[in-house]
Coordinates of C-alpha atoms in Angstrom, one line a residue:
M440 CA 19.1 -7.7 20.6
T441 CA 19.7 -4.1 20.0
V442 CA 18.8 -1.2 22.4
E443 CA 17.2 1.9 20.8
P444 CA 18.7 5.3 21.7
G445 CA 15.9 6.2 24.0
P446 CA 16.0 3.0 26.1
R447 CA 19.8 3.1 26.2
L448 CA 19.6 6.3 28.3
R449 CA 17.1 4.6 30.6
L450 CA 19.0 1.3 30.8
P451 CA 21.0 1.9 34.1
L452 CA 17.9 3.1 35.9
L453 CA 15.7 0.3 34.7
V454 CA 18.3 -2.4 35.5
A455 CA 18.6 -0.9 39.0
A456 CA 14.8 -1.1 39.3
G457 CA 15.0 -4.7 38.2
S458 CA 17.4 -5.5 41.0
A459 CA 15.1 -3.7 43.5
T460 CA 12.1 -5.7 42.3
G461 CA 14.2 -8.8 42.5
A462 CA 14.5 -8.3 46.2
V463 CA 10.7 -7.9 46.5
E464 CA 10.2 -11.0 44.4
L465 CA 12.6 -13.0 46.6
A466 CA 10.6 -12.0 49.7
F467 CA 7.4 -12.9 48.0
L468 CA 8.7 -16.3 47.0
V469 CA 9.8 -17.1 50.5
V470 CA 6.5 -16.0 52.1
A471 CA 4.5 -17.8 49.4
A472 CA 6.5 -21.0 50.0
V473 CA 6.1 -20.9 53.7
A474 CA 2.4 -20.0 53.5
L475 CA 1.7 -22.9 51.0
A476 CA 3.7 -25.4 53.2
V477 CA 1.9 -24.4 56.4
S478 CA -1.6 -24.3 54.9
A479 CA -1.2 -27.6 53.0
P480 CA -2.8 -29.8 55.7
V481 CA -5.9 -27.6 55.8
P482 CA -7.6 -27.5 52.3
P483 CA -9.6 -24.2 52.7
A484 CA -6.4 -22.4 54.0
A485 CA -4.4 -24.0 51.1
R486 CA -6.9 -22.7 48.6
G487 CA -6.8 -19.2 50.1
A488 CA -3.0 -19.3 50.0
A489 CA -3.0 -20.4 46.4
R490 CA -5.4 -17.6 45.4
L491 CA -3.2 -15.0 47.2
T492 CA -0.1 -16.5 45.5
Q493 CA -1.8 -16.2 42.1
R494 CA -2.9 -12.7 42.7
Y495 CA 0.4 -11.3 43.8
A496 CA 2.4 -13.3 41.4
G497 CA 0.3 -11.8 38.6
Q498 CA 0.9 -8.3 39.9
L499 CA 4.7 -8.8 40.1
V500 CA 4.8 -10.2 36.6
R501 CA 2.8 -7.2 35.3
L502 CA 5.3 -4.9 37.1
E503 CA 8.2 -6.7 35.4
R504 CA 6.5 -6.6 32.0
A505 CA 5.8 -2.9 32.3
R506 CA 9.5 -2.3 33.2
L507 CA 10.8 -4.4 30.3
D508 CA 8.4 -2.7 27.8
R509 CA 10.0 0.6 28.8
L510 CA 13.4 -0.9 28.5
F511 CA 12.8 -2.5 25.1
P512 CA 9.7 -1.0 23.4
G513 CA 8.1 -3.3 20.9
S514 CA 9.7 -6.4 22.4
E515 CA 6.3 -8.2 22.1
L516 CA 6.3 -9.8 25.5
P517 CA 3.4 -12.3 26.1
A518 CA 0.2 -11.1 27.9
V519 CA 0.3 -11.9 31.6
D520 CA -3.3 -13.2 31.8
A521 CA -2.6 -15.9 29.4
V522 CA 0.2 -17.4 31.5
A523 CA -0.5 -20.1 34.2
T524 CA 0.3 -19.3 37.8
R525 CA 2.9 -22.0 38.0
R526 CA 4.8 -20.5 35.1
Q527 CA 4.5 -17.0 36.6
V528 CA 6.1 -18.2 39.9
G529 CA 8.8 -20.0 37.9
Y530 CA 9.6 -16.8 36.0
L531 CA 9.8 -14.8 39.3
A532 CA 12.2 -17.4 40.7
A533 CA 14.3 -17.4 37.5
R534 CA 14.3 -13.6 37.6
L535 CA 16.4 -13.6 40.7
L536 CA 19.5 -14.4 38.5
P537 CA 19.4 -11.1 36.4
A538 CA 18.4 -9.2 39.5
A539 CA 21.5 -10.6 41.3
L540 CA 23.7 -9.9 38.3
G541 CA 22.4 -6.4 38.1
L542 CA 23.1 -5.9 41.8
L543 CA 26.6 -7.3 41.3
A544 CA 27.3 -4.9 38.3
Y545 CA 26.3 -1.9 40.4
A546 CA 28.4 -3.2 43.3
M547 CA 31.4 -3.3 41.0
L548 CA 30.5 0.2 39.7
G549 CA 30.5 1.4 43.3
V550 CA 33.9 -0.1 44.0
G551 CA 35.2 1.5 40.8
L552 CA 33.9 4.9 41.9
V553 CA 35.6 4.5 45.3
L554 CA 38.9 3.5 43.6
A555 CA 38.5 6.4 41.2
G556 CA 38.2 8.8 44.1
I557 CA 41.3 7.3 45.7
V558 CA 43.3 7.8 42.5
L559 CA 42.0 11.3 42.1
R560 CA 42.9 12.2 45.6
A561 CA 46.4 10.7 45.1
A562 CA 46.9 12.6 41.9
V563 CA 45.8 15.9 43.5
R564 CA 48.3 15.4 46.3
G565 CA 51.1 14.6 43.8
E566 CA 51.5 11.0 45.0
L567 CA 51.2 9.7 41.4
S568 CA 53.3 10.6 38.4
L569 CA 51.6 11.8 35.2
L570 CA 52.2 8.4 33.6
D571 CA 50.7 6.5 36.5
T572 CA 47.7 8.8 36.5
L573 CA 47.1 8.2 32.8
A574 CA 47.5 4.5 33.3
Q575 CA 45.0 4.5 36.1
V576 CA 42.5 6.6 34.1
G577 CA 42.8 4.2 31.1
V578 CA 42.2 1.2 33.3
G579 CA 39.2 2.9 34.9
V580 CA 37.7 3.8 31.5
V581 CA 38.0 0.2 30.3
L582 CA 36.4 -1.1 33.5
L583 CA 33.6 1.4 33.1
L584 CA 32.9 0.3 29.5
L585 CA 32.8 -3.3 30.6
N586 CA 30.4 -2.4 33.4
V587 CA 28.1 -0.6 31.0
Q588 CA 28.2 -3.7 28.7
A589 CA 27.4 -5.9 31.6
L590 CA 24.3 -3.8 32.4
A591 CA 23.2 -4.1 28.8
S592 CA 23.7 -7.9 28.9
V593 CA 21.7 -8.1 32.1
A594 CA 18.8 -6.2 30.5
A595 CA 18.9 -8.5 27.3
L596 CA 19.0 -11.6 29.5
D597 CA 16.0 -10.2 31.4
V598 CA 13.9 -9.9 28.2
R599 CA 15.0 -13.3 26.9
M600 CA 14.0 -15.0 30.1
A601 CA 10.6 -13.2 30.0
R602 CA 10.0 -14.4 26.4
R603 CA 11.1 -17.9 27.1
L604 CA 9.4 -18.5 30.5
L605 CA 6.2 -16.5 29.9
G606 CA 5.7 -17.4 26.2
P607 CA 3.4 -20.1 25.0
G608 CA 4.5 -23.7 25.6
S609 CA 5.0 -26.2 22.7
R610 CA 1.4 -27.5 23.0
A611 CA -0.1 -24.0 23.1
E612 CA 2.1 -22.9 20.2
L613 CA 1.0 -26.0 18.2
A614 CA -2.6 -25.3 18.9
R615 CA -2.2 -21.7 17.8
R616 CA -0.5 -22.8 14.6
V617 CA -3.3 -25.3 13.9
D618 CA -5.9 -22.6 14.3
E619 CA -3.8 -20.3 12.1
L620 CA -3.5 -22.9 9.3
T621 CA -7.2 -23.7 9.5
S622 CA -8.0 -20.0 9.1
S623 CA -5.5 -19.7 6.3
R624 CA -7.0 -22.7 4.5
A625 CA -10.5 -21.3 4.7
G626 CA -9.2 -18.0 3.5
V627 CA -7.5 -19.6 0.5
I628 CA -10.6 -21.6 -0.4
A629 CA -12.7 -18.3 -0.3
A630 CA -10.1 -16.5 -2.3
V631 CA -10.0 -19.3 -5.0
D632 CA -13.8 -19.3 -5.1
A633 CA -13.9 -15.5 -5.5
E634 CA -11.3 -15.8 -8.3
R635 CA -13.3 -18.4 -10.1
Q636 CA -16.4 -16.2 -10.0
R637 CA -14.3 -13.3 -11.3
I638 CA -13.0 -15.5 -14.2
E639 CA -16.6 -16.6 -15.0
R640 CA -17.7 -13.0 -15.1
D641 CA -14.8 -12.1 -17.4
L642 CA -15.6 -15.0 -19.7
H643 CA -19.4 -14.4 -19.7
D644 CA -19.3 -10.6 -20.0
G645 CA -16.3 -10.3 -22.3
L646 CA -15.1 -13.2 -24.3
Q647 CA -18.4 -15.0 -24.6
Q648 CA -20.3 -12.0 -25.9
R649 CA -17.4 -11.2 -28.3
L650 CA -17.5 -14.7 -29.7
V651 CA -21.3 -14.5 -30.1
A652 CA -20.9 -11.2 -32.0
L653 CA -18.2 -12.8 -34.1
G654 CA -20.5 -15.7 -35.0
M655 CA -23.2 -13.2 -36.1
L656 CA -20.6 -11.2 -38.1
L657 CA -19.4 -14.3 -39.9
G658 CA -23.0 -15.2 -40.7
R659 CA -23.6 -11.8 -42.2
A660 CA -20.4 -12.2 -44.3
R661 CA -21.5 -15.5 -45.6
R662 CA -24.9 -14.2 -46.6
A663 CA -23.5 -11.0 -48.2
R664 CA -23.7 -10.9 -52.0
D665 CA -21.4 -8.0 -52.5
A666 CA -17.7 -9.0 -52.6
D667 CA -16.5 -5.7 -51.0
R668 CA -19.1 -6.0 -48.3
T669 CA -17.9 -9.6 -47.6
A670 CA -14.3 -8.5 -47.4
A671 CA -15.1 -5.7 -45.0
L672 CA -17.0 -8.0 -42.7
L673 CA -14.2 -10.6 -42.8
T674 CA -11.7 -7.9 -41.9
Q675 CA -13.8 -6.8 -39.0
A676 CA -14.2 -10.5 -38.0
H677 CA -10.4 -10.9 -38.1
E678 CA -10.0 -7.9 -35.8
D679 CA -12.6 -9.3 -33.4
V680 CA -10.7 -12.6 -33.3
Q681 CA -7.5 -10.9 -32.4
R682 CA -9.2 -9.0 -29.6
A683 CA -10.8 -12.2 -28.3
I684 CA -7.4 -13.9 -28.3
T685 CA -6.0 -11.0 -26.3
E686 CA -8.9 -11.2 -23.8
L687 CA -8.5 -15.0 -23.5
R688 CA -4.8 -14.6 -22.8
E689 CA -5.6 -12.1 -20.1
V690 CA -8.0 -14.6 -18.5
A691 CA -5.5 -17.4 -18.8
W692 CA -2.8 -15.3 -17.1
R693 CA -5.1 -14.6 -14.2
V694 CA -5.7 -18.3 -13.8
Y695 CA -2.0 -19.3 -14.1
P696 CA 0.9 -17.1 -15.0
S697 CA 2.6 -19.6 -17.3
A698 CA 5.3 -17.1 -18.2
L699 CA 6.9 -17.8 -14.8
D700 CA 7.9 -21.2 -16.2
G701 CA 10.6 -19.7 -18.3
S702 CA 11.2 -16.2 -16.9
D703 CA 11.7 -14.8 -13.4
L704 CA 9.3 -12.5 -11.6
G705 CA 11.0 -9.2 -12.8
E706 CA 10.8 -10.2 -16.4
V707 CA 7.1 -11.3 -16.2
L708 CA 6.1 -8.1 -14.5
A709 CA 8.0 -6.1 -17.2
I710 CA 5.7 -7.8 -19.7
V711 CA 2.7 -6.8 -17.6
A712 CA 4.0 -3.3 -17.3
R713 CA 4.2 -2.9 -21.1
R714 CA 0.5 -3.7 -21.4
S715 CA -0.5 -1.5 -18.6
E716 CA -2.5 1.7 -19.2
V717 CA -0.4 3.5 -16.6
P718 CA 3.4 4.0 -16.8
V719 CA 5.1 1.5 -14.5
R720 CA 8.6 1.6 -13.1
I721 CA 9.9 -1.8 -11.9
R722 CA 13.0 -2.5 -9.8
C723 CA 13.6 -6.2 -9.0
D724 CA 16.6 -7.0 -6.8
L725 CA 16.4 -10.6 -5.8
P726 CA 19.8 -12.3 -5.3
V727 CA 18.2 -15.8 -5.5
R728 CA 15.0 -16.7 -7.3
P729 CA 12.3 -17.4 -4.7
D730 CA 10.0 -20.4 -4.7
R731 CA 7.5 -20.7 -7.4
Q732 CA 4.6 -20.2 -4.9
I733 CA 6.1 -17.0 -3.7
E734 CA 6.6 -15.7 -7.2
T735 CA 3.0 -16.6 -8.1
V736 CA 1.5 -14.8 -5.1
L737 CA 3.6 -11.7 -5.7
Y738 CA 2.6 -11.7 -9.4
F739 CA -1.1 -11.7 -8.4
V740 CA -0.5 -8.9 -5.9
A741 CA 1.3 -6.8 -8.5
C742 CA -1.4 -7.4 -11.1
E743 CA -4.2 -6.5 -8.8
A744 CA -2.4 -3.3 -7.6
L745 CA -1.7 -2.3 -11.2
T746 CA -5.4 -2.9 -12.2
N747 CA -6.6 -0.9 -9.3
A748 CA -4.2 2.0 -10.1
A749 CA -5.4 2.1 -13.7
K750 CA -9.2 1.7 -13.1
H751 CA -9.8 3.5 -9.8
A752 CA -6.9 5.6 -8.7
A753 CA -6.4 7.8 -11.8
A754 CA -2.6 7.3 -11.2
T755 CA 0.0 8.7 -13.5
L756 CA 2.9 6.5 -12.3
V757 CA 3.2 3.1 -10.5
A758 CA 6.5 2.0 -8.9
V759 CA 7.1 -1.7 -8.1
E760 CA 10.1 -2.5 -5.9
I761 CA 11.0 -6.1 -5.1
G762 CA 13.8 -7.1 -2.8
V763 CA 14.9 -9.2 0.2
R764 CA 15.1 -7.8 3.7
E765 CA 15.8 -9.7 7.0
G766 CA 14.7 -13.1 5.6
W767 CA 11.6 -11.7 3.8
V768 CA 10.8 -11.2 0.2
R769 CA 9.2 -7.8 0.1
M770 CA 7.3 -6.2 -2.8
R771 CA 6.1 -2.6 -2.5
V772 CA 3.7 -1.2 -5.1
H773 CA 3.2 2.6 -4.9
D774 CA 1.1 4.8 -7.1
D775 CA 0.4 8.5 -7.0
G776 CA -3.4 8.2 -7.5
V777 CA -6.3 9.5 -5.5
G778 CA -6.2 6.7 -2.9
G779 CA -9.2 5.5 -1.0
A780 CA -8.6 1.8 -1.7
D781 CA -10.6 -0.5 0.6
P782 CA -8.4 -3.3 2.1
S783 CA -11.5 -5.3 2.9
G784 CA -12.7 -5.2 -0.7
R785 CA -13.0 -8.4 -2.6
G786 CA -9.8 -8.1 -4.6
L787 CA -7.4 -6.9 -1.8
S788 CA -8.9 -9.2 0.8
G789 CA -8.5 -12.1 -1.5
L790 CA -4.8 -11.2 -2.0
A791 CA -4.4 -10.9 1.8
R792 CA -5.7 -14.5 2.2
R793 CA -3.3 -15.7 -0.6
V794 CA -0.4 -14.0 1.2
A795 CA -1.4 -15.3 4.6
A796 CA -1.5 -18.9 3.3
L797 CA 2.3 -18.7 2.8
D798 CA 2.8 -17.2 6.3
G799 CA 3.2 -13.7 4.8
R800 CA 1.5 -10.4 5.5
L801 CA -0.1 -7.8 3.3
R802 CA -0.5 -4.1 4.3
V803 CA -2.5 -1.5 2.3
T804 CA -2.1 2.2 3.0
S805 CA -4.4 4.3 0.9
P806 CA -5.7 7.5 2.5
V807 CA -8.3 9.5 0.6
G808 CA -6.4 11.8 -1.7
G809 CA -3.5 9.3 -2.1
P810 CA -1.0 8.0 -2.5
T811 CA -1.6 4.2 -2.3
T812 CA 1.0 1.7 -1.1
V813 CA 0.6 -2.1 -1.2
L814 CA 3.3 -3.9 0.8
A815 CA 3.5 -7.7 0.5
E816 CA 6.0 -9.7 2.6
L817 CA 6.6 -13.4 2.3
P818 CA 9.2 -15.6 4.1
C819 CA 12.1 -16.6 1.9
G820 CA 12.2 -20.2 3.1

């Protein structure tokens, strides 16, 4: 765990505060244990002692959580209200270890300051040679650095214990995961249904009407008596067939990007970019080809972003960057258009559900006036 520059400056003070609160927590644990033991034979008194224990244990845990949040901002510690009283008391008992270690570190620091004063006094009086003084200063600097590292280690131990002891247990984590997968499954079903409706509209409004017009055109060509007129109608019919094939290919690619069978994601997106109405710049830096599911989801995200940039954003350039960072495959699609994209719209919300189904996350930043950035992150494994 790394300490940010701001918290690093506050670290000694907050570790000292942790040692002080450790003394308070030790007193609380002793009093609570005595109160519960004495009141055990009397049920009403036992219930009252349990309520007081729960109340004050929660307050002390909140105090520690606030201290650790200032020490390590963004450490994502669990909420206190979601933790059972027994686990809170267990955490307070375990917290006595980092509190004692912090107190020991400060005791060693105090001893070091006393020894430094003795060395300084001896050097001023001339009782130490220059070489001995330098040697003592060097030893003191090393011990000071070790002491600072000990304080940082105590702080890191404090946060790890809070995460471990206050975090959800295995059963709660399993229940959370089941709920998450249930929600993801429902989202995927909704996204697939929306995609089917979209494909049906494309076939009905585009390809089907073009084929009907093509049939009428061929009928006119067959009934024409003029050879030149027939040839012109057949030429037009041939052009319509080519356009219908292109539209059919577009629909097929939206259903299943078969090009990924023989090419990687960067090569397939390069093909998409060449057919885009907006200039597209692609940079794909993947040391290892990801799973097919990940490539497919990223393909759909890129295609939807390019379509939105061309149809709605009035963009002049779209940049697609794909890489790996900290165990995540990241794709960033950025355009210089007018912005205003709605993440809750049918297209983007469907993509978000696709990404969430693979334990990924999708973020859309599109203020009015632009630019628009779509960031998709999926776990490598």
